[in-house]
PDB file of C-alpha atoms and ligand atoms in Angstrom:
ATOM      1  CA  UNK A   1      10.171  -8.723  15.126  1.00 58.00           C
ATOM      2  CA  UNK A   2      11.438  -8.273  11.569  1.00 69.00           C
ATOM      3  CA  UNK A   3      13.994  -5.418  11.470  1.00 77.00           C
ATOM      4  CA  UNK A   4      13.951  -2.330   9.740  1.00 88.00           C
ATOM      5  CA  UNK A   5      15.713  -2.256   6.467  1.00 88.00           C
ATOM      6  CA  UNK A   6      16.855   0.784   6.602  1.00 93.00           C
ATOM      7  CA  UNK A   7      18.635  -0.227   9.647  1.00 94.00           C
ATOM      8  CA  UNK A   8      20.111  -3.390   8.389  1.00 92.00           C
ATOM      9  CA  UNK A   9      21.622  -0.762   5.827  1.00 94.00           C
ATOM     10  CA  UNK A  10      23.198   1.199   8.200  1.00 95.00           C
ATOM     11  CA  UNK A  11      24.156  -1.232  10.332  1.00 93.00           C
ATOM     12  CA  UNK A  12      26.328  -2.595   7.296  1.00 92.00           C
ATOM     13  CA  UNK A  13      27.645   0.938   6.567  1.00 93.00           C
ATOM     14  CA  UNK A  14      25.412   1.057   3.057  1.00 95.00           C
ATOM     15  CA  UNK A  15      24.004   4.167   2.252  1.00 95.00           C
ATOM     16  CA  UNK A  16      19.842   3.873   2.364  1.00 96.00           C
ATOM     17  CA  UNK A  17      18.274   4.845  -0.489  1.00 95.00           C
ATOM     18  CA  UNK A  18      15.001   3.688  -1.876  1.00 94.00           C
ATOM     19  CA  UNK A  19      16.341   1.712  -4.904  1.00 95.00           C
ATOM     20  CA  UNK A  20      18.549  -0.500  -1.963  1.00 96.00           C
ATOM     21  CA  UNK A  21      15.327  -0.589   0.278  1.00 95.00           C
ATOM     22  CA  UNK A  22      13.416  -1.595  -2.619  1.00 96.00           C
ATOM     23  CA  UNK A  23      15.748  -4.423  -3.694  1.00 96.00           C
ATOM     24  CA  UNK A  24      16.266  -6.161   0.139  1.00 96.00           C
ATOM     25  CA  UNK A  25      12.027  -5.541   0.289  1.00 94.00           C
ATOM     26  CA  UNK A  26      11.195  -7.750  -2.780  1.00 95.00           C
ATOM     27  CA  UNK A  27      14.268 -10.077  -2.249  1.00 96.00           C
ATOM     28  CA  UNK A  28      12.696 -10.634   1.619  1.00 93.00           C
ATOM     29  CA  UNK A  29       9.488 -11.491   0.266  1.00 84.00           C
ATOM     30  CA  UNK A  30      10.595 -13.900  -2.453  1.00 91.00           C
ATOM     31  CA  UNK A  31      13.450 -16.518  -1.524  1.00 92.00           C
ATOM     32  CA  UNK A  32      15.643 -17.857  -4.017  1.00 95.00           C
ATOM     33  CA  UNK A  33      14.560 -14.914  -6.624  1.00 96.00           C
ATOM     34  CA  UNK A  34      16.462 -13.981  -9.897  1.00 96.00           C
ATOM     35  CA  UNK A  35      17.323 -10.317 -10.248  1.00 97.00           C
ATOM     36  CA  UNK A  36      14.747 -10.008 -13.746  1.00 96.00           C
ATOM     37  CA  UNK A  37      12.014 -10.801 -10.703  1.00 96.00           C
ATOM     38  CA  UNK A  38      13.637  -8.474  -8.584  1.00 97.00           C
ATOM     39  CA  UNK A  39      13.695  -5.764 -10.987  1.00 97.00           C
ATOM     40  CA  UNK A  40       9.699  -6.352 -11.785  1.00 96.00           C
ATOM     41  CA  UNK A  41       9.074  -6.557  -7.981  1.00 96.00           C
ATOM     42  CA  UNK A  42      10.844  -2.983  -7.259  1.00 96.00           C
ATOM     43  CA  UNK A  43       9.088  -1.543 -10.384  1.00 96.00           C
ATOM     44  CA  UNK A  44       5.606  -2.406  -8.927  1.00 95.00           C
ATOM     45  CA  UNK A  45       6.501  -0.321  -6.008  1.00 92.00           C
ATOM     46  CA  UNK A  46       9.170   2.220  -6.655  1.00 93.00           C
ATOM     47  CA  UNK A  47       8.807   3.085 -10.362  1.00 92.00           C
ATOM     48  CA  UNK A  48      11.255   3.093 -12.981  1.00 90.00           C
ATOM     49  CA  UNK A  49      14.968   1.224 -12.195  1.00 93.00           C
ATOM     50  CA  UNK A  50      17.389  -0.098 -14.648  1.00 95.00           C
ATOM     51  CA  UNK A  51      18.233  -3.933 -14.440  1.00 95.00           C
ATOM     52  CA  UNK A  52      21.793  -2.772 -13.403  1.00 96.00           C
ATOM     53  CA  UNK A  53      20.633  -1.067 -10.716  1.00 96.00           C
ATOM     54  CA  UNK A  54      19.045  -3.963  -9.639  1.00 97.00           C
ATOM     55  CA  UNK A  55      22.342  -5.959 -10.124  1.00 97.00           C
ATOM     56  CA  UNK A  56      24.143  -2.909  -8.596  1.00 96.00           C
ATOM     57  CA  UNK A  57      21.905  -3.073  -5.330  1.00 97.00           C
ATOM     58  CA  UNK A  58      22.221  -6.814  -5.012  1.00 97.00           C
ATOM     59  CA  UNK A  59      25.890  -6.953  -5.720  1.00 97.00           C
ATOM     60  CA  UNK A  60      26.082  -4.551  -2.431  1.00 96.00           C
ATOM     61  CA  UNK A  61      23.462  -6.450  -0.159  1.00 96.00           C
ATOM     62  CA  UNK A  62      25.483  -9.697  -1.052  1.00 96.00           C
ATOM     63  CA  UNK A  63      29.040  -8.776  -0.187  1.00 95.00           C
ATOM     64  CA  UNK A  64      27.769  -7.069   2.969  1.00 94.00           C
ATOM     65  CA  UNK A  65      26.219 -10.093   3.873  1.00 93.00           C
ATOM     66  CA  UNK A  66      22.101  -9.342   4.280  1.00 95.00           C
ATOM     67  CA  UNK A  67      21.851 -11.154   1.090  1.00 96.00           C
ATOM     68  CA  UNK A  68      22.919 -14.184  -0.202  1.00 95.00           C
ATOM     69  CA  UNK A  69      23.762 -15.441  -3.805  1.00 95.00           C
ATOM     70  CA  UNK A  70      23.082 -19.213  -4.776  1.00 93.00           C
ATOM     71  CA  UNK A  71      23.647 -20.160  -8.765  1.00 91.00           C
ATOM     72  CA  UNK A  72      22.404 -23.307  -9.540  1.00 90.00           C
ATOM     73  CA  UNK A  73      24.301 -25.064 -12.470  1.00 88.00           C
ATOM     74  CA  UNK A  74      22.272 -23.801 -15.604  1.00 86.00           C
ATOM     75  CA  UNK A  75      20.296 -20.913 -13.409  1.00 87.00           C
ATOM     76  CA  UNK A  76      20.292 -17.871 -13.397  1.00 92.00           C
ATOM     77  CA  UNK A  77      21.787 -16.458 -10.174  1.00 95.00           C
ATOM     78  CA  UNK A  78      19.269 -16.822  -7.224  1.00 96.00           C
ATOM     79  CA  UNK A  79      18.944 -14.297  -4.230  1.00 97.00           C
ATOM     80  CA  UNK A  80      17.922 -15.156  -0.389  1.00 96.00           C
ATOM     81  CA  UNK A  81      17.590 -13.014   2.784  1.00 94.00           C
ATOM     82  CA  UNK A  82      18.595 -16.264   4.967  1.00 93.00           C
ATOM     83  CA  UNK A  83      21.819 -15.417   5.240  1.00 91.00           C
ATOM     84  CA  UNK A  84      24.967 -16.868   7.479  1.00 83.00           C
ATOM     85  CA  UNK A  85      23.270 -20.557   8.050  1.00 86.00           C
ATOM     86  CA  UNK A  86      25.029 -22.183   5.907  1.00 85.00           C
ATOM     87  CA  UNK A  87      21.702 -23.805   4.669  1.00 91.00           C
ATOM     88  CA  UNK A  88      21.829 -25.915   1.537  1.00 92.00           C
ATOM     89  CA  UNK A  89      18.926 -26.108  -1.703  1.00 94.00           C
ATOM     90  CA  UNK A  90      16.840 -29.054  -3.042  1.00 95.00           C
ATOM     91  CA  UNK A  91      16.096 -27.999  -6.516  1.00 95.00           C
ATOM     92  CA  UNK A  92      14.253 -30.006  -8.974  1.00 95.00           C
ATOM     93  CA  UNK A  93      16.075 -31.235 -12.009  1.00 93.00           C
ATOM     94  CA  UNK A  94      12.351 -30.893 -14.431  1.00 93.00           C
ATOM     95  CA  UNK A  95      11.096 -27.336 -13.149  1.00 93.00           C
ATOM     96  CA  UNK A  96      13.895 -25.422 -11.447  1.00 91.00           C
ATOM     97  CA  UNK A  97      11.513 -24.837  -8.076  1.00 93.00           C
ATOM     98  CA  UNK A  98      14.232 -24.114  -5.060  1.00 95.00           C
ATOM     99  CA  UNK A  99      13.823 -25.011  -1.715  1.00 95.00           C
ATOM    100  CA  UNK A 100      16.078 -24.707   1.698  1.00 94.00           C
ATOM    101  CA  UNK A 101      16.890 -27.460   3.356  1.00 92.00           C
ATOM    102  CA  UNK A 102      18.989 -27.315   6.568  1.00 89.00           C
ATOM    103  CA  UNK A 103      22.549 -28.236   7.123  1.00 83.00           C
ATOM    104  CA  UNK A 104      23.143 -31.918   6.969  1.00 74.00           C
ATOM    105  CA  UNK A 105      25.021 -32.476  10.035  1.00 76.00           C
ATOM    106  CA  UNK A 106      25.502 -29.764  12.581  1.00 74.00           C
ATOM    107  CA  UNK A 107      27.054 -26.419  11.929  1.00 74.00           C
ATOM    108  CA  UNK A 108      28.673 -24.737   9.054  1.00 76.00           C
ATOM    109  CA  UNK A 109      30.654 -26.240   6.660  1.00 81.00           C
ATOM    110  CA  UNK A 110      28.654 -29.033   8.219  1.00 82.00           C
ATOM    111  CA  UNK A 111      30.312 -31.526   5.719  1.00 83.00           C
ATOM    112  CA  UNK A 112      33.766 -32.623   5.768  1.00 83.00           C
ATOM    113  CA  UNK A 113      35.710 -32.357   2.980  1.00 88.00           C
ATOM    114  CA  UNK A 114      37.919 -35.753   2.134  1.00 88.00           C
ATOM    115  CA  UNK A 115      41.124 -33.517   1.988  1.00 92.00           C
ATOM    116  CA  UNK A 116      40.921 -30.022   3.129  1.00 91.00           C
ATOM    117  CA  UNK A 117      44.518 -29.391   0.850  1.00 93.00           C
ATOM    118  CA  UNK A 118      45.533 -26.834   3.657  1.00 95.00           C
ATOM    119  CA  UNK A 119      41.950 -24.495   3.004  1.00 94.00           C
ATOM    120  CA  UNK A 120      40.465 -23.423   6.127  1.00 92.00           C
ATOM    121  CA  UNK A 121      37.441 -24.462   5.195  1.00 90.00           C
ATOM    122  CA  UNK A 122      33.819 -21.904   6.663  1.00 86.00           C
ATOM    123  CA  UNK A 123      31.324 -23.110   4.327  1.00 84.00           C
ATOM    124  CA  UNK A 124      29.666 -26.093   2.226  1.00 86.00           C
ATOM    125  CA  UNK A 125      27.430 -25.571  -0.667  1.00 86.00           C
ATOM    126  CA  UNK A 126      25.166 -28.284  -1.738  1.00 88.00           C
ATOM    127  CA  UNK A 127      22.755 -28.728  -3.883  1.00 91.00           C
ATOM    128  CA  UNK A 128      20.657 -31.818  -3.826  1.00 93.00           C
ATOM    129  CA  UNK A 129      19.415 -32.236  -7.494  1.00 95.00           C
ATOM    130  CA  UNK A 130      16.150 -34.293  -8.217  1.00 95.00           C
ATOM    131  CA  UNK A 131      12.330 -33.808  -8.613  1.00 96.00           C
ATOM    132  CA  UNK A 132      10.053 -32.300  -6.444  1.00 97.00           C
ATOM    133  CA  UNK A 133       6.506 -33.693  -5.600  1.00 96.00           C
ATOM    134  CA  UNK A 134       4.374 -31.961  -7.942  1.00 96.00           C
ATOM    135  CA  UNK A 135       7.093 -33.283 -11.011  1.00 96.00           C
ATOM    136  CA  UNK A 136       6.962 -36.514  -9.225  1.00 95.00           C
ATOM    137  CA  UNK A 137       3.069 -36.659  -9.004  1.00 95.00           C
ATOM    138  CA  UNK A 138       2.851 -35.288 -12.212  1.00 92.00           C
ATOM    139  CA  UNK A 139       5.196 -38.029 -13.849  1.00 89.00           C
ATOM    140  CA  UNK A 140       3.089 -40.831 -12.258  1.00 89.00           C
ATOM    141  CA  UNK A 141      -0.178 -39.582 -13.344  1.00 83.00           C
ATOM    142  CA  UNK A 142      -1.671 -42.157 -16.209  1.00 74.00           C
ATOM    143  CA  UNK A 143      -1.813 -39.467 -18.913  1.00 61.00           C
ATOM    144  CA  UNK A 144      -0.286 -39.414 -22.451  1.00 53.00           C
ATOM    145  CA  UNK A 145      -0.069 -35.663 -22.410  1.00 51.00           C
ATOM    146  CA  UNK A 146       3.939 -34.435 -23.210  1.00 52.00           C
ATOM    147  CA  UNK A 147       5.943 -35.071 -20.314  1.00 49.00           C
ATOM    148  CA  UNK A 148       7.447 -32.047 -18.702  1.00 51.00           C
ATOM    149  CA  UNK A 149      10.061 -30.592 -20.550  1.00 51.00           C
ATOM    150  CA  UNK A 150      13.415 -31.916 -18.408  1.00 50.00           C
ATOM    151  CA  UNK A 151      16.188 -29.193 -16.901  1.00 47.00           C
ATOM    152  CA  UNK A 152      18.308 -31.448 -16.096  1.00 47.00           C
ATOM    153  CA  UNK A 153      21.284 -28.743 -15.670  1.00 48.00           C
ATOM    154  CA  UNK A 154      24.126 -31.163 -14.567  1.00 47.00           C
ATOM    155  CA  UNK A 155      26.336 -33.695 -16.825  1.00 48.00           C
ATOM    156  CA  UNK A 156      24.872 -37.027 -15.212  1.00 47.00           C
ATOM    157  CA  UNK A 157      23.530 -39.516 -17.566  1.00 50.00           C
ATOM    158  CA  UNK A 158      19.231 -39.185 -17.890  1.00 48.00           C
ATOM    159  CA  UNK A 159      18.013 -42.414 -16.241  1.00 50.00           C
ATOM    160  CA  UNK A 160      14.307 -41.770 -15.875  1.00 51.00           C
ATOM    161  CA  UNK A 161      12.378 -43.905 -17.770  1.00 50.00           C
ATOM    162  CA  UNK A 162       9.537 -41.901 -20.234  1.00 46.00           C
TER     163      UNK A 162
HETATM  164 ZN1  LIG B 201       9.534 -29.788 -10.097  1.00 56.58          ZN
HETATM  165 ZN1  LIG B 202      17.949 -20.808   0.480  1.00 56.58          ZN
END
């Protein structure tokens, strides 16, 4: 069912080589992974590769469109292999964990933007900041251990009560 990297690579015109398979491998197996985990990932099964490289190999997946590149306010850049849904992230605001979550109405851009200034307008990117259920769970525990250290990456005023 799953297709054979080295023919998504040719099928995009890139020329296969192991570093490439490597990369779109360990990128399939880990959504929303940073290229440091990326390097480590190809390492364990290639061998030696330089972090540029890895940035190199990514930077070529991406603009040929197997991969795709999500950066989070205050993250490091995060790679996918869903690709060309238009899909948007939840990502939690105390320990960075990313998930997918689908298009919020219909198809891509799937939101409408209030004035489109003349743009022709193919894609929305949202991210849905908060906390995700084990943060939650773990902020409504009774315990007087520290509370988790917060992430909050964006510029709204901190509201939750300690
Ligand atoms: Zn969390
Ligand atoms: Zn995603």
């Amino acid at each position: 069912m799953a297709p054979d990297p080295a023919d998504l690579l040719r099928q995009r015109g890139i020329q296969v080589t192991a570093q490439r398979l490597a990369v779109l491998r360990a990128v399939t197996g880990r959504p929303h992974t940073t290229a440091d985990a990326v390097a480590e990932a190809v390492r364990a099964e290639i061998g030696a590769i330089s972090l540029q490289s890895v940035y190199d190999a990514l930077g070529i997946l991406v603009a040929q469109g197997l991969l795709r590149r999500i950066q989070p306010a205050g993250s490091p850049a995060l790679f996918e292999d869903r690709v060309g849904d238009n899909h948007h992230h939840l990502i939690c605001q105390i320990c960075g964990r990313v998930v997918d979550v689908d298009c919020a109405i219909g198809s891509a851009p799937c939101l409408m933007a209030a004035d489109d200034m003349g743009y022709e307008i193919d894609q929305a990117e949202v991210a849905y900041w908060g906390r995700c259920p084990d943060c939650l769970a773990q902020a409504r525990a009774p315990s007087d251990s520290e509370s988790p250290k917060r992430r909050r990456r964006n510029n709204q005023p901190a509201t939750r009560p300690e």
